[in-house]
Amino acid sequence: MLKPVFVVLLLAAVANAGLPLPSIIKPCARSDPNFNDCALQHGKETLPYFVKGDRNYNIPKMDPLEITEMSVSDGPSQSGFSINFRDVKMYGLKDASAEKVEYDFDQKHVLYGIRVPALTILGKYEISGRILVLPITGKGDVNITLLDNGLTFSFDYVFEYRDGERYYMSKNHKAVVEPSKAFYRFTNLFNGDKLLGTQMNEFMNENWREVYKSMSPSISEAFAQVIGIIMNRVSALVPFDVIYPETIP
Ligand SMILES: *[C@@H]1O[C@H](CO)[C@@H](O)[C@H](O)[C@H]1NC(C)=O
């Protein structure tokens, strides 16, 4: 069972609606039969801008990405455990690159594929339960490092009308983060028992794939929420027909 992820992102002063696109973002024409190629090209160019953040558009800095709390519990199965992460800082999005963009303006559905070479998640953890049948308890600092990640992000959207303009609001955000390798380091496991702690860290790294499987819903959900919040901040400020004009003048 996945418990809620609490994400708090810095909110800038209230900005006005009806803003133009940030100058760095060049729009693609909706009528362009190669819209997705155009959007991918522009996505590659503008992703670093988004990651740096822009107060004028309420976009927080995303490297490091700060997440107040993230919890996952595996349910009462025999391998069940629950982890609570706090004061998380996630590093690595500055090196993200867009790989795939799919817009479906009829179905109002959008999918992005993004590659992230390395994601390092640092913070405080508290864990209890069993990991792959081994009992585990602990509370301390954690470093989870995920290498060569495929990040898929998709959403649907609806329109909202204000002052004669339509704005889009995204919903049903879904994210999947798939690493090619994961490293874990949990300090102070088993009340600081060095031998048990070292053995458990080794065990988790040997079985990184299974361990990641149980954490990935929480990590993916955090991503979905964060990207969703940020996107809706921009789309609440810039009219849909400015972001996605029918034609480019
Ligand atoms: C986190 O772990 C990775 C992989 O083991 C390592 O390269 C990195 O230096 C660690 N970062 C910190 C801050 O400990």
Short mmCIF file of C-alpha atoms and ligand atoms in Angstrom, two decimals:
data_model
loop_
_atom_site.label_atom_id
_atom_site.label_comp_id
_atom_site.label_asym_id
_atom_site.label_seq_id
_atom_site.Cartn_x
_atom_site.Cartn_y
_atom_site.Cartn_z
CA MET A 1 0.00 0.00 0.00
CA LEU A 2 1.38 3.34 -1.03
CA LYS A 3 0.93 6.09 1.51
CA PRO A 4 0.78 9.76 0.56
CA VAL A 5 3.88 11.59 -0.46
CA PHE A 6 4.16 15.06 0.96
CA VAL A 7 5.83 17.46 -1.34
CA VAL A 8 6.30 21.08 -0.47
CA LEU A 9 7.69 23.31 -3.15
CA LEU A 10 8.68 26.90 -2.67
CA LEU A 11 5.91 29.15 -3.90
CA ALA A 12 6.91 32.51 -5.28
CA ALA A 13 4.85 35.66 -4.85
CA VAL A 14 1.52 35.60 -6.65
CA ALA A 15 2.08 36.01 -10.34
CA ASN A 16 -0.44 37.32 -12.84
CA ALA A 17 -2.19 35.14 -15.36
CA GLY A 18 -1.98 35.91 -19.04
CA LEU A 19 1.82 35.89 -19.13
CA PRO A 20 3.73 35.30 -22.35
CA LEU A 21 5.84 32.19 -22.64
CA PRO A 22 9.23 32.48 -20.93
CA SER A 23 11.46 33.83 -23.68
CA ILE A 24 13.59 30.69 -23.65
CA ILE A 25 10.63 28.53 -24.70
CA LYS A 26 9.84 28.55 -28.39
CA PRO A 27 6.36 27.24 -29.14
CA CYS A 28 5.52 24.58 -31.74
CA ALA A 29 2.44 24.90 -33.93
CA ARG A 30 -0.39 22.47 -33.13
CA SER A 31 -1.13 22.29 -36.85
CA ASP A 32 2.44 21.08 -37.55
CA PRO A 33 2.19 17.41 -38.63
CA ASN A 34 5.60 16.92 -36.97
CA PHE A 35 4.51 18.58 -33.74
CA ASN A 36 6.02 15.83 -31.55
CA ASP A 37 9.44 16.15 -33.22
CA CYS A 38 9.32 19.91 -32.79
CA ALA A 39 8.26 19.57 -29.14
CA LEU A 40 11.06 17.06 -28.51
CA GLN A 41 13.64 19.39 -30.04
CA HIS A 42 12.40 22.32 -27.97
CA GLY A 43 12.08 20.08 -24.92
CA LYS A 44 15.77 19.21 -25.16
CA GLU A 45 16.60 22.92 -25.22
CA THR A 46 14.27 24.04 -22.44
CA LEU A 47 14.61 21.21 -19.90
CA PRO A 48 17.74 22.77 -18.32
CA TYR A 49 15.80 26.06 -17.95
CA PHE A 50 13.00 24.30 -16.05
CA VAL A 51 15.45 22.49 -13.79
CA LYS A 52 17.13 25.79 -12.85
CA GLY A 53 13.76 27.26 -11.87
CA ASP A 54 12.19 30.64 -12.62
CA ARG A 55 10.50 32.65 -9.89
CA ASN A 56 8.48 34.68 -12.39
CA TYR A 57 6.68 31.49 -13.37
CA ASN A 58 6.58 29.90 -9.91
CA ILE A 59 9.00 27.20 -11.02
CA PRO A 60 11.21 26.07 -8.12
CA LYS A 61 14.79 24.99 -8.55
CA MET A 62 14.74 21.25 -9.20
CA ASP A 63 18.36 20.29 -8.57
CA PRO A 64 18.40 19.54 -5.77
CA LEU A 65 14.71 18.80 -5.64
CA GLU A 66 13.52 19.11 -2.06
CA ILE A 67 10.83 16.76 -0.82
CA THR A 68 9.59 17.16 2.74
CA GLU A 69 8.32 13.63 3.26
CA MET A 70 7.98 10.42 1.30
CA SER A 71 6.55 7.20 2.72
CA VAL A 72 6.09 3.74 1.41
CA SER A 73 4.72 0.65 3.06
CA ASP A 74 4.73 -2.76 1.52
CA GLY A 75 1.64 -4.05 3.30
CA PRO A 76 1.40 -6.97 5.69
CA SER A 77 2.99 -9.53 3.36
CA GLN A 78 5.85 -11.59 4.81
CA SER A 79 8.36 -9.28 3.14
CA GLY A 80 6.48 -6.17 4.20
CA PHE A 81 8.25 -3.10 5.45
CA SER A 82 7.58 0.58 5.81
CA ILE A 83 10.00 3.41 5.23
CA ASN A 84 9.54 7.04 5.96
CA PHE A 85 11.92 9.49 4.29
CA ARG A 86 12.21 13.06 5.54
CA ASP A 87 14.04 16.19 4.41
CA VAL A 88 14.89 14.55 1.12
CA LYS A 89 17.13 16.24 -1.42
CA MET A 90 17.25 14.65 -4.84
CA TYR A 91 20.24 15.55 -7.01
CA GLY A 92 20.76 14.88 -10.71
CA LEU A 93 17.90 16.41 -12.70
CA LYS A 94 20.22 19.06 -14.11
CA ASP A 95 21.63 16.38 -16.41
CA ALA A 96 18.22 15.18 -17.59
CA SER A 97 17.62 15.01 -21.33
CA ALA A 98 14.32 14.72 -23.20
CA GLU A 99 14.09 11.57 -25.33
CA LYS A 100 10.48 11.30 -26.38
CA VAL A 101 7.42 13.55 -26.53
CA GLU A 102 3.93 12.40 -27.48
CA TYR A 103 1.06 14.88 -27.57
CA ASP A 104 -2.47 13.77 -28.34
CA PHE A 105 -4.51 16.98 -28.55
CA ASP A 106 -7.71 15.03 -29.36
CA GLN A 107 -7.47 12.76 -26.32
CA LYS A 108 -5.86 15.53 -24.24
CA HIS A 109 -3.10 13.14 -23.24
CA VAL A 110 0.65 13.82 -23.09
CA LEU A 111 3.68 11.59 -22.50
CA TYR A 112 7.31 12.57 -21.97
CA GLY A 113 10.29 10.22 -21.93
CA ILE A 114 13.34 11.62 -20.14
CA ARG A 115 16.76 10.11 -19.43
CA VAL A 116 18.56 10.97 -16.20
CA PRO A 117 22.15 9.67 -15.93
CA ALA A 118 22.24 9.61 -12.12
CA LEU A 119 19.79 10.45 -9.34
CA THR A 120 21.05 10.67 -5.77
CA ILE A 121 18.48 10.77 -3.01
CA LEU A 122 19.84 11.98 0.33
CA GLY A 123 17.86 12.42 3.53
CA LYS A 124 16.68 10.96 6.80
CA TYR A 125 14.99 7.58 6.92
CA GLU A 126 13.17 5.42 9.38
CA ILE A 127 12.52 1.80 8.43
CA SER A 128 10.93 -1.22 10.07
CA GLY A 129 9.64 -4.59 8.95
CA ARG A 130 11.26 -7.12 6.66
CA ILE A 131 13.13 -6.72 3.40
CA LEU A 132 13.03 -9.92 1.32
CA VAL A 133 12.28 -11.91 4.51
CA LEU A 134 15.15 -10.39 6.55
CA PRO A 135 14.07 -8.29 9.53
CA ILE A 136 15.18 -4.68 9.34
CA THR A 137 14.94 -1.68 11.66
CA GLY A 138 16.80 1.59 11.70
CA LYS A 139 16.75 5.33 11.73
CA GLY A 140 19.48 7.54 10.28
CA ASP A 141 20.80 8.96 7.03
CA VAL A 142 20.20 7.39 3.66
CA ASN A 143 21.83 7.61 0.26
CA ILE A 144 19.96 5.95 -2.59
CA THR A 145 21.71 6.41 -5.93
CA LEU A 146 19.98 5.36 -9.14
CA LEU A 147 22.01 5.14 -12.35
CA ASP A 148 20.96 5.48 -15.98
CA ASN A 149 17.29 6.17 -15.36
CA GLY A 150 14.44 6.10 -17.83
CA LEU A 151 11.78 8.49 -16.52
CA THR A 152 8.36 8.35 -18.15
CA PHE A 153 5.84 11.01 -17.24
CA SER A 154 2.29 11.20 -18.56
CA PHE A 155 -0.87 13.16 -17.81
CA ASP A 156 -4.31 14.16 -19.07
CA TYR A 157 -5.57 17.70 -19.07
CA VAL A 158 -8.78 19.73 -19.01
CA PHE A 159 -9.43 23.35 -19.93
CA GLU A 160 -10.34 26.20 -17.63
CA TYR A 161 -11.61 29.47 -19.07
CA ARG A 162 -10.59 32.82 -17.61
CA ASP A 163 -10.84 36.29 -19.14
CA GLY A 164 -11.57 34.94 -22.58
CA GLU A 165 -8.52 32.68 -22.60
CA ARG A 166 -8.31 28.96 -22.05
CA TYR A 167 -5.77 27.53 -19.64
CA TYR A 168 -5.02 23.86 -19.25
CA MET A 169 -4.90 21.98 -15.99
CA SER A 170 -3.16 18.65 -15.98
CA LYS A 171 -4.40 15.71 -13.93
CA ASN A 172 -3.85 11.95 -13.59
CA HIS A 173 -0.10 12.48 -13.42
CA LYS A 174 1.80 9.23 -13.69
CA ALA A 175 5.55 8.73 -13.48
CA VAL A 176 7.77 5.68 -13.71
CA VAL A 177 11.47 5.80 -12.81
CA GLU A 178 13.44 2.81 -14.05
CA PRO A 179 17.14 2.69 -13.14
CA SER A 180 19.69 0.29 -14.64
CA LYS A 181 21.40 0.02 -11.27
CA ALA A 182 20.72 1.16 -7.71
CA PHE A 183 23.04 1.68 -4.74
CA TYR A 184 21.82 1.93 -1.14
CA ARG A 185 23.51 3.14 1.99
CA PHE A 186 21.50 3.24 5.18
CA THR A 187 23.55 4.45 8.16
CA ASN A 188 22.71 3.45 11.73
CA LEU A 189 20.66 0.35 10.94
CA PHE A 190 19.81 -1.90 13.92
CA ASN A 191 20.49 0.82 16.47
CA GLY A 192 23.97 1.36 15.13
CA ASP A 193 25.08 -2.31 15.21
CA LYS A 194 28.00 -2.08 12.78
CA LEU A 195 28.17 -5.74 11.75
CA LEU A 196 24.43 -6.16 11.16
CA GLY A 197 24.25 -2.81 9.44
CA THR A 198 27.08 -3.60 7.05
CA GLN A 199 25.59 -7.01 6.25
CA MET A 200 22.16 -5.54 5.57
CA ASN A 201 23.58 -2.83 3.27
CA GLU A 202 25.52 -5.50 1.36
CA PHE A 203 22.43 -7.67 1.12
CA MET A 204 20.32 -4.80 -0.23
CA ASN A 205 22.95 -3.87 -2.81
CA GLU A 206 23.23 -7.49 -3.98
CA ASN A 207 19.45 -7.59 -4.33
CA TRP A 208 19.10 -4.01 -5.54
CA ARG A 209 16.47 -4.82 -8.15
CA GLU A 210 14.00 -6.44 -5.75
CA VAL A 211 14.60 -3.75 -3.14
CA TYR A 212 14.02 -1.02 -5.72
CA LYS A 213 10.79 -2.66 -6.83
CA SER A 214 9.31 -2.10 -3.40
CA MET A 215 10.49 1.52 -3.18
CA SER A 216 9.79 2.59 -6.72
CA PRO A 217 6.06 3.37 -6.27
CA SER A 218 6.99 5.96 -3.67
CA ILE A 219 9.81 7.46 -5.71
CA SER A 220 7.71 7.50 -8.88
CA GLU A 221 4.74 9.01 -7.07
CA ALA A 222 6.95 11.78 -5.69
CA PHE A 223 8.11 12.56 -9.21
CA ALA A 224 4.56 12.54 -10.58
CA GLN A 225 3.41 14.95 -7.88
CA VAL A 226 6.36 17.30 -8.21
CA ILE A 227 6.28 17.55 -12.00
CA GLY A 228 2.48 17.84 -11.93
CA ILE A 229 2.56 20.72 -9.44
CA ILE A 230 5.22 22.58 -11.43
CA MET A 231 3.47 22.10 -14.76
CA ASN A 232 0.18 23.38 -13.42
CA ARG A 233 1.89 26.48 -12.09
CA VAL A 234 3.11 27.38 -15.56
CA SER A 235 -0.10 26.38 -17.31
CA ALA A 236 -2.13 28.51 -14.87
CA LEU A 237 -0.13 31.57 -15.94
CA VAL A 238 0.28 31.14 -19.68
CA PRO A 239 -2.80 30.57 -21.86
CA PHE A 240 -2.95 27.21 -23.67
CA ASP A 241 -3.08 28.91 -27.07
CA VAL A 242 0.13 30.78 -26.26
CA ILE A 243 1.97 27.61 -25.19
CA TYR A 244 0.51 25.56 -28.06
CA PRO A 245 -0.55 28.00 -30.80
CA GLU A 246 -2.50 26.64 -33.77
CA THR A 247 0.04 28.24 -36.09
CA ILE A 248 3.26 30.17 -35.58
CA PRO A 249 2.86 33.73 -36.88
C1 LIG B 1 25.96 8.35 -2.51
O1 LIG B 1 26.25 7.08 -3.07
C2 LIG B 1 26.89 7.14 -4.33
C3 LIG B 1 26.99 5.71 -4.88
O2 LIG B 1 27.57 4.84 -3.98
C4 LIG B 1 28.26 7.80 -4.19
O3 LIG B 1 28.90 7.89 -5.45
C5 LIG B 1 28.05 9.21 -3.62
O4 LIG B 1 29.31 9.81 -3.37
C6 LIG B 1 27.25 9.15 -2.32
N1 LIG B 1 26.94 10.53 -1.90
C7 LIG B 1 27.07 10.94 -0.65
C8 LIG B 1 26.77 12.38 -0.39
O5 LIG B 1 27.40 10.21 0.26
#
